[in-house]
Short mmCIF file of C-alpha atoms (C1' of nucleotides) in Angstrom, two decimals:
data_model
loop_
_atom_site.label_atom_id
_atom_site.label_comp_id
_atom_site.label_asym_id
_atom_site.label_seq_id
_atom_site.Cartn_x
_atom_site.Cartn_y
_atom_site.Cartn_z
CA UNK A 1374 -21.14 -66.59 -83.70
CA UNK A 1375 -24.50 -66.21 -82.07
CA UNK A 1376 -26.66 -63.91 -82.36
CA UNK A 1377 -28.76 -63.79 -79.13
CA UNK A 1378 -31.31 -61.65 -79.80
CA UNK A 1379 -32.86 -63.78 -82.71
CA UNK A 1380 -32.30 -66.96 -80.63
CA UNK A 1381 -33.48 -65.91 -77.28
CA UNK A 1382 -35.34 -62.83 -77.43
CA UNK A 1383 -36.24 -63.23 -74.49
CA UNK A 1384 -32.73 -63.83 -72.62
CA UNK A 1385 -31.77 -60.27 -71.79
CA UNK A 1386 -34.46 -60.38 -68.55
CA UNK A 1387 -33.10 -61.73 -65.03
CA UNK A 1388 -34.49 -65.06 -64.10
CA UNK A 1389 -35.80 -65.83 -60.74
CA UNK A 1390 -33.79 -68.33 -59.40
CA UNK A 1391 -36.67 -69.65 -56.40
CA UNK A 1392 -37.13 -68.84 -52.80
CA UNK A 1393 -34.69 -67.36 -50.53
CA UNK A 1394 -33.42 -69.57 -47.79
CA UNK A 1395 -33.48 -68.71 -44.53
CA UNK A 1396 -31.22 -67.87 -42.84
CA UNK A 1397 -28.96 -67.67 -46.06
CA UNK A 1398 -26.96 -64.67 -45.12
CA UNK A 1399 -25.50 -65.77 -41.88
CA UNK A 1400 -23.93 -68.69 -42.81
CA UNK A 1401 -21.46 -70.11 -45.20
CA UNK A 1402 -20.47 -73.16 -46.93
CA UNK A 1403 -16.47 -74.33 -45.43
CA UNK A 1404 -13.62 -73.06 -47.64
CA UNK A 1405 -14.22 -70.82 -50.84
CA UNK A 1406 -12.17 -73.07 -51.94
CA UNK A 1407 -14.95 -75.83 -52.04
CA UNK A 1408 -17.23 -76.00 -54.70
CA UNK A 1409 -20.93 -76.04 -54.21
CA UNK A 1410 -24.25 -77.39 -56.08
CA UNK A 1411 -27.61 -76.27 -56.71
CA UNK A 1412 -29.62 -79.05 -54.62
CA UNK A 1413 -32.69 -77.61 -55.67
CA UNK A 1414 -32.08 -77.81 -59.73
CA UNK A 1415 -33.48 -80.87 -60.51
CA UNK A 1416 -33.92 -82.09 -63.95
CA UNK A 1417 -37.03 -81.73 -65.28
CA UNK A 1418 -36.58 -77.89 -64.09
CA UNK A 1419 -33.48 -77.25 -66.59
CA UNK A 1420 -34.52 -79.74 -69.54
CA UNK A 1421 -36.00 -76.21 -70.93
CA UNK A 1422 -32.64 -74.45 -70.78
CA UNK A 1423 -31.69 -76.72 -73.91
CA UNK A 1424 -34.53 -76.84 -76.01
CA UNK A 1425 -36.00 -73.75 -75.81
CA UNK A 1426 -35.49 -70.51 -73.61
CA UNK A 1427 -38.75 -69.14 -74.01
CA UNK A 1428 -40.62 -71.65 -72.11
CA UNK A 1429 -38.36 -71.57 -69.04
CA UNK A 1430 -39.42 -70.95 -65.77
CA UNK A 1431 -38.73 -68.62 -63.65
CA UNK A 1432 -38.00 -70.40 -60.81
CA UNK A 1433 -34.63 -72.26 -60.67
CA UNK A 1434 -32.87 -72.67 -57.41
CA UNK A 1435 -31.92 -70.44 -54.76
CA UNK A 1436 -28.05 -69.58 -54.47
CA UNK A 1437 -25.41 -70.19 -51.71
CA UNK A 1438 -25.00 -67.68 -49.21
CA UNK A 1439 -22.38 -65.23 -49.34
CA UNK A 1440 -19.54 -64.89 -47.04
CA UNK A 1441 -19.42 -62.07 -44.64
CA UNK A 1442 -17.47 -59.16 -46.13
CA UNK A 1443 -16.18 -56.16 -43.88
CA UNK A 1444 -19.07 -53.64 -43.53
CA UNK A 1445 -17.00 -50.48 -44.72
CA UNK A 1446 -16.74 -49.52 -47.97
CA UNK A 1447 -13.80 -47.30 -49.16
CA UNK A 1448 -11.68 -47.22 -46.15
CA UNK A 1449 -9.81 -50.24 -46.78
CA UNK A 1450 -8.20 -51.58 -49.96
CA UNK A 1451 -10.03 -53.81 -51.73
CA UNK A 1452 -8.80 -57.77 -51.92
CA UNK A 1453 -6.44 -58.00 -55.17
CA UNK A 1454 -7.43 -61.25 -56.34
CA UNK A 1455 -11.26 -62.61 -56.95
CA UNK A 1456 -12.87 -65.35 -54.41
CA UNK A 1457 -14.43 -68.35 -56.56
CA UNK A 1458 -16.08 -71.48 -55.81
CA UNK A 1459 -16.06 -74.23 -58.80
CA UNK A 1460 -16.08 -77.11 -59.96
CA UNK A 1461 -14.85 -76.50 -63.50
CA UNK A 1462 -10.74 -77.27 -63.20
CA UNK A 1463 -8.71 -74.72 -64.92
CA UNK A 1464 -11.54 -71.96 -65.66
CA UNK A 1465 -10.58 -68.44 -64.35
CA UNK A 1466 -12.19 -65.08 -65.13
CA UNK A 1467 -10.59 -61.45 -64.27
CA UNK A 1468 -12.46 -57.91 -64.30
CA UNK A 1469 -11.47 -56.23 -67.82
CA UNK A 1470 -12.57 -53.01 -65.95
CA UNK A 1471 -10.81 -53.40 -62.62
CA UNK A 1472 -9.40 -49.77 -62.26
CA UNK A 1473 -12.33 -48.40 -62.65
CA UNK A 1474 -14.12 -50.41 -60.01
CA UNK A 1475 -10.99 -50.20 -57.98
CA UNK A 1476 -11.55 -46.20 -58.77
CA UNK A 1477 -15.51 -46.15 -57.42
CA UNK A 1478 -14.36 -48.90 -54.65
CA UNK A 1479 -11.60 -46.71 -52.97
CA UNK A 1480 -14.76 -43.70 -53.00
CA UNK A 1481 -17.44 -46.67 -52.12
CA UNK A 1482 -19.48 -47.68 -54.97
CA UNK A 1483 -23.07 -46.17 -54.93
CA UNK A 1484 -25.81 -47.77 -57.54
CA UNK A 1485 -29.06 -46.00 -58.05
CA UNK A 1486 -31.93 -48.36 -58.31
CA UNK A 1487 -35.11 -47.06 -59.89
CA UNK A 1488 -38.41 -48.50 -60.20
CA UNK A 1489 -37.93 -48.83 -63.93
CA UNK A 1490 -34.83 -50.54 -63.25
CA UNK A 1491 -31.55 -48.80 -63.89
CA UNK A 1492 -28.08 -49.88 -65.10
CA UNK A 1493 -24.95 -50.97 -63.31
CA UNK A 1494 -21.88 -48.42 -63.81
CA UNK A 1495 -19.08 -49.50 -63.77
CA UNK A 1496 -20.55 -52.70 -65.78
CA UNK A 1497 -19.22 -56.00 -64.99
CA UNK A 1498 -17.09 -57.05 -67.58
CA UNK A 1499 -14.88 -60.02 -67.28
CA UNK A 1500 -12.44 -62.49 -69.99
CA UNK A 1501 -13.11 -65.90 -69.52
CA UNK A 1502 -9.72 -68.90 -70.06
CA UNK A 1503 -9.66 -72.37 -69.38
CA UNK A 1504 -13.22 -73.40 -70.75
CA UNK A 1505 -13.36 -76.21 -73.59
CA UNK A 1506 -13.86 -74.45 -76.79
CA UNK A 1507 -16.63 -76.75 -77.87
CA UNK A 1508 -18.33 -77.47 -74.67
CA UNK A 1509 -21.48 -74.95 -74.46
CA UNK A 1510 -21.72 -72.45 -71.41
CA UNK A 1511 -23.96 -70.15 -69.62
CA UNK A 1512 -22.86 -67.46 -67.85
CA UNK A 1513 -25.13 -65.71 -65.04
CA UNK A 1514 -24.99 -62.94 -63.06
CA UNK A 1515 -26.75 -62.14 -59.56
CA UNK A 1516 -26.57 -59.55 -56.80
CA UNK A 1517 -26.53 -60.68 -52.94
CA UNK A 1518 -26.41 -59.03 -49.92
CA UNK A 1519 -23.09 -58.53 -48.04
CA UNK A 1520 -24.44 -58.81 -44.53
CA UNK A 1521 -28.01 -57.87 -42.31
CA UNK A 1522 -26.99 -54.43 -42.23
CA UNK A 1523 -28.74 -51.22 -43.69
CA UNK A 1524 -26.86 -48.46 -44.02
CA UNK A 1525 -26.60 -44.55 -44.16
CA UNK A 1526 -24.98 -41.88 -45.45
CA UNK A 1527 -23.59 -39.95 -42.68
CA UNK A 1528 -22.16 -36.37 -44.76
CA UNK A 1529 -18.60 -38.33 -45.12
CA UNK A 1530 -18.89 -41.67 -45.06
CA UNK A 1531 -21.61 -44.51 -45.35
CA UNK A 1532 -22.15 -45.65 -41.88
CA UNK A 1533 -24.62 -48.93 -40.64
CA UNK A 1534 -28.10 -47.80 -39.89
CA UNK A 1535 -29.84 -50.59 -38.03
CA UNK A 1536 -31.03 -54.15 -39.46
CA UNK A 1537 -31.67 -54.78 -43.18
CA UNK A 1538 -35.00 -55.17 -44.70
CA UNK A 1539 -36.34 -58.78 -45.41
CA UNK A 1540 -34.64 -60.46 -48.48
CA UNK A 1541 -36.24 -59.77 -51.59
CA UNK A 1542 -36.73 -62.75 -54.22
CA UNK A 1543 -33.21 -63.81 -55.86
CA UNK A 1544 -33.02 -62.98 -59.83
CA UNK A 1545 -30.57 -64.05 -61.88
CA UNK A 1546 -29.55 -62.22 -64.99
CA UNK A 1547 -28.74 -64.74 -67.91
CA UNK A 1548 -25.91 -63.47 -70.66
CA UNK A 1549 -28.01 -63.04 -73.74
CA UNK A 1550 -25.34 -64.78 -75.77
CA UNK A 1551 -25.58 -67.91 -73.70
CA UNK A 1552 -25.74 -71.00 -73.83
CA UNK A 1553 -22.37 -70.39 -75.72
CA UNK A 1554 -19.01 -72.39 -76.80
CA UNK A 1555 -16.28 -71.92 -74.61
CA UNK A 1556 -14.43 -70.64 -77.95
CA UNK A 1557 -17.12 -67.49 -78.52
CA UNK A 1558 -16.71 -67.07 -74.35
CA UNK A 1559 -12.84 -66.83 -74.75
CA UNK A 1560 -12.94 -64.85 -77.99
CA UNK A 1561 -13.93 -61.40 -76.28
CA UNK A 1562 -14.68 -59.98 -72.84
CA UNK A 1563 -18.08 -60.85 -71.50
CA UNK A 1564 -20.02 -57.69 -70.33
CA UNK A 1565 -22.92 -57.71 -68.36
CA UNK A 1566 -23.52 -53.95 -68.94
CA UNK A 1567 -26.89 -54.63 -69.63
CA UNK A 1568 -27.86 -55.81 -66.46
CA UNK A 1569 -30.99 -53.48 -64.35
CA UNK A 1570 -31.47 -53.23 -60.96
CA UNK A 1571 -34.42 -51.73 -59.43
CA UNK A 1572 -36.17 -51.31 -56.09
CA UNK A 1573 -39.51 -52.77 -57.04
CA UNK A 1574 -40.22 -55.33 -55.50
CA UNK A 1575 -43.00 -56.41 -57.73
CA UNK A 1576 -41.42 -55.35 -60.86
CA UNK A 1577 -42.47 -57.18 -64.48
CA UNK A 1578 -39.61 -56.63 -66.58
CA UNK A 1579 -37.12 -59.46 -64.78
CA UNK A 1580 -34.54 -56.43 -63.12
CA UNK A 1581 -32.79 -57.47 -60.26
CA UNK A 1582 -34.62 -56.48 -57.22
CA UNK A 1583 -32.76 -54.70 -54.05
CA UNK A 1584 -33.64 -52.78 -51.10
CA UNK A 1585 -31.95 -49.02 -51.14
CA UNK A 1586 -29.78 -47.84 -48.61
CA UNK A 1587 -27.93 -52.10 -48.63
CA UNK A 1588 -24.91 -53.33 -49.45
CA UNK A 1589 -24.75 -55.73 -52.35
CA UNK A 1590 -22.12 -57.90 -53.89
CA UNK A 1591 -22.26 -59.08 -57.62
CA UNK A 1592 -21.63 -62.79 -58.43
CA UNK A 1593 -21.27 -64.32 -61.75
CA UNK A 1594 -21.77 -67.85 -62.28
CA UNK A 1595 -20.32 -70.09 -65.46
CA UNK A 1596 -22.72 -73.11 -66.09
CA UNK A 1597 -21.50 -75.91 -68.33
CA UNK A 1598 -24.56 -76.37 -70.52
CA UNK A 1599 -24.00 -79.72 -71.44
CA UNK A 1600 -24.35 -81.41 -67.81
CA UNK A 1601 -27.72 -79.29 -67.19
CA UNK A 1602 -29.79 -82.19 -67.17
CA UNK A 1603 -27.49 -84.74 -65.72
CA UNK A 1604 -28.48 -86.13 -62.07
CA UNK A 1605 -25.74 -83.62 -60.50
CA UNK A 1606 -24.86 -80.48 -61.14
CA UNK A 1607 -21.63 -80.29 -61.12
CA UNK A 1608 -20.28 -78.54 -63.98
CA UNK A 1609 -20.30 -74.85 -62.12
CA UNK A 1610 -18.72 -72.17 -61.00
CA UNK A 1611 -18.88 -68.90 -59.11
CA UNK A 1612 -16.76 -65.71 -58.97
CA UNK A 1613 -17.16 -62.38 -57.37
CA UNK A 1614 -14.73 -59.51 -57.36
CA UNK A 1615 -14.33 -57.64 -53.59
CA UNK A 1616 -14.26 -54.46 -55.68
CA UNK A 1617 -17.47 -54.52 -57.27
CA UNK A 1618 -19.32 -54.21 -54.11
CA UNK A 1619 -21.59 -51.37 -53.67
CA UNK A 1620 -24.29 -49.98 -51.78
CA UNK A 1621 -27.92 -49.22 -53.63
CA UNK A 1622 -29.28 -45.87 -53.15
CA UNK A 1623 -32.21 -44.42 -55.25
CA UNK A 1624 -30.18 -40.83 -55.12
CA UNK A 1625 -26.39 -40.24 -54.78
CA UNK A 1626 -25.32 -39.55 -51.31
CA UNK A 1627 -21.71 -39.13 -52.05
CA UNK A 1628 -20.71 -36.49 -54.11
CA UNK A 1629 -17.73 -38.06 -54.90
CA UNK A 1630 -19.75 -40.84 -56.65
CA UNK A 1631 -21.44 -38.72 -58.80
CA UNK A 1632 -18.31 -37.02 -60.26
CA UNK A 1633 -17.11 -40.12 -61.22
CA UNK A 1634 -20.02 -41.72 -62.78
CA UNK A 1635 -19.99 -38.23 -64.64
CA UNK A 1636 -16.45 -38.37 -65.76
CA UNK A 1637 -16.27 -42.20 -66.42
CA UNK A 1638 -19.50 -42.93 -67.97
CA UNK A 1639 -20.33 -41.54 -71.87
CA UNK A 1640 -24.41 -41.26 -71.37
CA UNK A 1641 -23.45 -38.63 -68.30
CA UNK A 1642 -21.53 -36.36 -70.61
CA UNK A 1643 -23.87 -33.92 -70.84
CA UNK A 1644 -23.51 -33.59 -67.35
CA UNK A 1645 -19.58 -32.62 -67.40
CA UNK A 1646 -18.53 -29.10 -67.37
CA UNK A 1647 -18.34 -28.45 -70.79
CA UNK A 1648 -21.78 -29.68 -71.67
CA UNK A 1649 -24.44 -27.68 -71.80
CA UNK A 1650 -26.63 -29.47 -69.57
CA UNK A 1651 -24.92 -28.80 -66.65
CA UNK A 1652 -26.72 -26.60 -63.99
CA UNK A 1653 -24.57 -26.24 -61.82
CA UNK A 1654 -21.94 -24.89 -64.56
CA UNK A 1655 -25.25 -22.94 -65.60
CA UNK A 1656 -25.47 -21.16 -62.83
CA UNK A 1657 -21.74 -20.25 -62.01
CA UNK A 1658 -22.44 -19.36 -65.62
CA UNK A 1659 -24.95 -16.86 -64.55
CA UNK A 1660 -24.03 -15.67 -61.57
CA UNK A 1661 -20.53 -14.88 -63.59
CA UNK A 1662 -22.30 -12.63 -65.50
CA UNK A 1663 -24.16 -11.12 -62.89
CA UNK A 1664 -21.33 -10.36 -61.30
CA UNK A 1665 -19.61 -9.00 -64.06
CA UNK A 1666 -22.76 -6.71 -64.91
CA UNK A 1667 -22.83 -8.97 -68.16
CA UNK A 1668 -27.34 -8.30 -68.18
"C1'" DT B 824 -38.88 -31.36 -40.08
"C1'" DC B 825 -36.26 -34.53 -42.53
"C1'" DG B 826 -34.65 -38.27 -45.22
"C1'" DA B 827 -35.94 -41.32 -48.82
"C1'" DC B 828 -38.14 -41.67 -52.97
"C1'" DT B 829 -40.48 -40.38 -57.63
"C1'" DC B 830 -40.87 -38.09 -61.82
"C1'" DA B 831 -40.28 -35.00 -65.76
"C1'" DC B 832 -36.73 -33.00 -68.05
"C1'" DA B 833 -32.70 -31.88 -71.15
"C1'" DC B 834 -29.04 -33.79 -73.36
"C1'" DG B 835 -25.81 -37.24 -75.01
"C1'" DT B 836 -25.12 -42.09 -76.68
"C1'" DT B 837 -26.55 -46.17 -78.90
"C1'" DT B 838 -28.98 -48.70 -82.21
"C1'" DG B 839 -30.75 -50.18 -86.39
"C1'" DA B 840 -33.05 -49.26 -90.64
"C1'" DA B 841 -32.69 -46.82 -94.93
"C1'" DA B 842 -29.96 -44.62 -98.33
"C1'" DA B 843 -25.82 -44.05 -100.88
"C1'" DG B 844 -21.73 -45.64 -102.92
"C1'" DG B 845 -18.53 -49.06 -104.82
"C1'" DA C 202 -27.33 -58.15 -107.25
"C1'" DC C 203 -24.46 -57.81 -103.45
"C1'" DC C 204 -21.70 -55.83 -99.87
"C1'" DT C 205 -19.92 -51.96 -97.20
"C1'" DT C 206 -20.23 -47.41 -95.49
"C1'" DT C 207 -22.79 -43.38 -94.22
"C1'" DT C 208 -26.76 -40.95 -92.53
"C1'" DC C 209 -30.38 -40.07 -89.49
"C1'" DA C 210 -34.14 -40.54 -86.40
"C1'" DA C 211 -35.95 -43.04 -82.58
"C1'" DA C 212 -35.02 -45.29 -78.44
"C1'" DC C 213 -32.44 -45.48 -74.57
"C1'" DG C 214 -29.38 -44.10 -70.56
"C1'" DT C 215 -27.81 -40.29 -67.73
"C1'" DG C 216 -27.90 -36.92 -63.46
"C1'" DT C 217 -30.68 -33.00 -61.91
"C1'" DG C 218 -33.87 -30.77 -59.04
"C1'" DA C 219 -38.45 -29.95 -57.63
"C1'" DG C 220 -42.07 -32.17 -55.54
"C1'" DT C 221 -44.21 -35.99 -52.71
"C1'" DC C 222 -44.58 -39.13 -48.98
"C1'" DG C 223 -44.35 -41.15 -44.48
#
DNA sequence: TCGACTCACACGTTTGAAAAGG
DNA sequence: ACCTTTTCAAACGTGTGAGTCG
């Protein structure tokens, strides 16, 4: 068992992965089916990944682009089955917590962003099979854009809203528990609930950055540890889930949204309608016993 | 004027150290 | 002395709503 936190205090923060490239978002490596590399990760920039977090740099590689998903969110069903590109035979990972995110999918999935960065909910939380139990693993998490579109919220439904900022600098969040076995990977779900996005763009603290008002599409990547520093990179793959996509606001538009992250997520309980933070229940509250000639 | 954003706030959950018990 | 369980306070994670900004 590891115990991240004494080994790699420093693991919890998002990494930058390098440059964007241009043009990234309009085009597509043939077949998801195909596995893809990191031509940029050359050697000498992962020999730190092995002996020694700490000293790692920021910058890694920039990521593949992301195929074009439809530009509406919860007005068609989401895709049952996850997309992934690898080249590690045999590995599959499925969402522990796809209701949910089929439940905030079928409203369309709003994140707020903050400039103190802010966390996912629903989490992404996923059970690993297929890996080597001894071989060590990394497992990574980023956010890209879906297309070149920014969008608004029209009073019913999110709606595009002209052309999307410039891309901000890719970050990739790093698992604190990796590099891991395959066995400790396959033992439990892997959740990445600790994962912060935020809208500054010049922001300290290693948060994923994104634009508000976009629509973004988590990815997590499985690294085989062990090839790292051999001349290709080969031991990889990539998943994302159709449902987790979402669009990042830095207020909920969709009242919908908000109920739910209410209902489904524990630190909003004091927001439900038995808890006493609740203004709006404070104020049918009060105007109750106005009415009532209660004062 | 309006939409997007920021910030302080109250409240609940999580975390981890200290204390208590076996 | 050691381990497990319980307690408790601090830190953290929420949405809200008023205010600010462009």
């Amino acid at each position: 068992m590891y115990h991240p936190r004494e080994l790699y205090p420093s693991l919890g923060a998002g990494y930058r992965l390098g440059p964007a490239q241009p043009g990234a978002d309009s085009s597509f490596p043939p077949g998801l089916a195909e596995g893809y590399r990191y031509p940029d990760l050359d050697t000498p920039k992962l020999d730190c990944f092995l002996s020694g977090m700490e000293a790692a740099p920021r910058t890694l590689a920039a990521h593949p682009p992301l195929p074009l998903l439809p530009p509406a969110m919860g007005t068609e069903p989401a895709p049952s089955a996850p997309e992934a590109l690898h080249s590690l035979p045999g590995v599959s990972l499925s969402l522990e917590n796809r209701e949910l995110w089929k439940e905030f999918s079928s409203v369309g999935t709003e994140m707020i962003i903050t400039k103190a960065g802010r966390r996912m909910f629903p989490a992404c939380r996923v059970s690993v099979t297929g890996l080597d139990p001894e071989a060590r693993y990394l497992f990574l998490l980023d956010v890209v854009p879906v297309d070149g579109a920014r969008y608004r919220w029209q009073g019913r439904r999110w709606e595009p809203s002209g052309k999307a900022e410039p891309r901000l600098p890719d970050r990739v969040y790093i698992h604190p528990d990796s590099p891991a076995t395959g066995a400790h990977w396959m033992r439990q779900p892997v959740s990445f609930h600790r994962v912060k996005l935020t809208n500054s763009t010049l922001d300290p603290h290693g948060h994923l950055i994104l634009h508000s008002m976009h629509k973004y599409q988590p990815r997590i990547h499985l690294v085989r540890a062990a090839q790292l520093c051999s001349q290709h990179w080969g031991g990889m793959a990539s998943f994302r889930f159709p449902e987790t996509t979402f669009i990042s606001v830095t207020a909920y538009q969709n009242p919908r949204i908000t109920q739910l992250k209410i209902a489904a997520n524990p630190f909003a309980k004091g927001f439900r309608e038995n808890g006493r933070n609740c203004k709006r229940w404070e104020l049918f509250i009060h105007s109750f016993m106005h009415s009532t000639n209660v004062y």
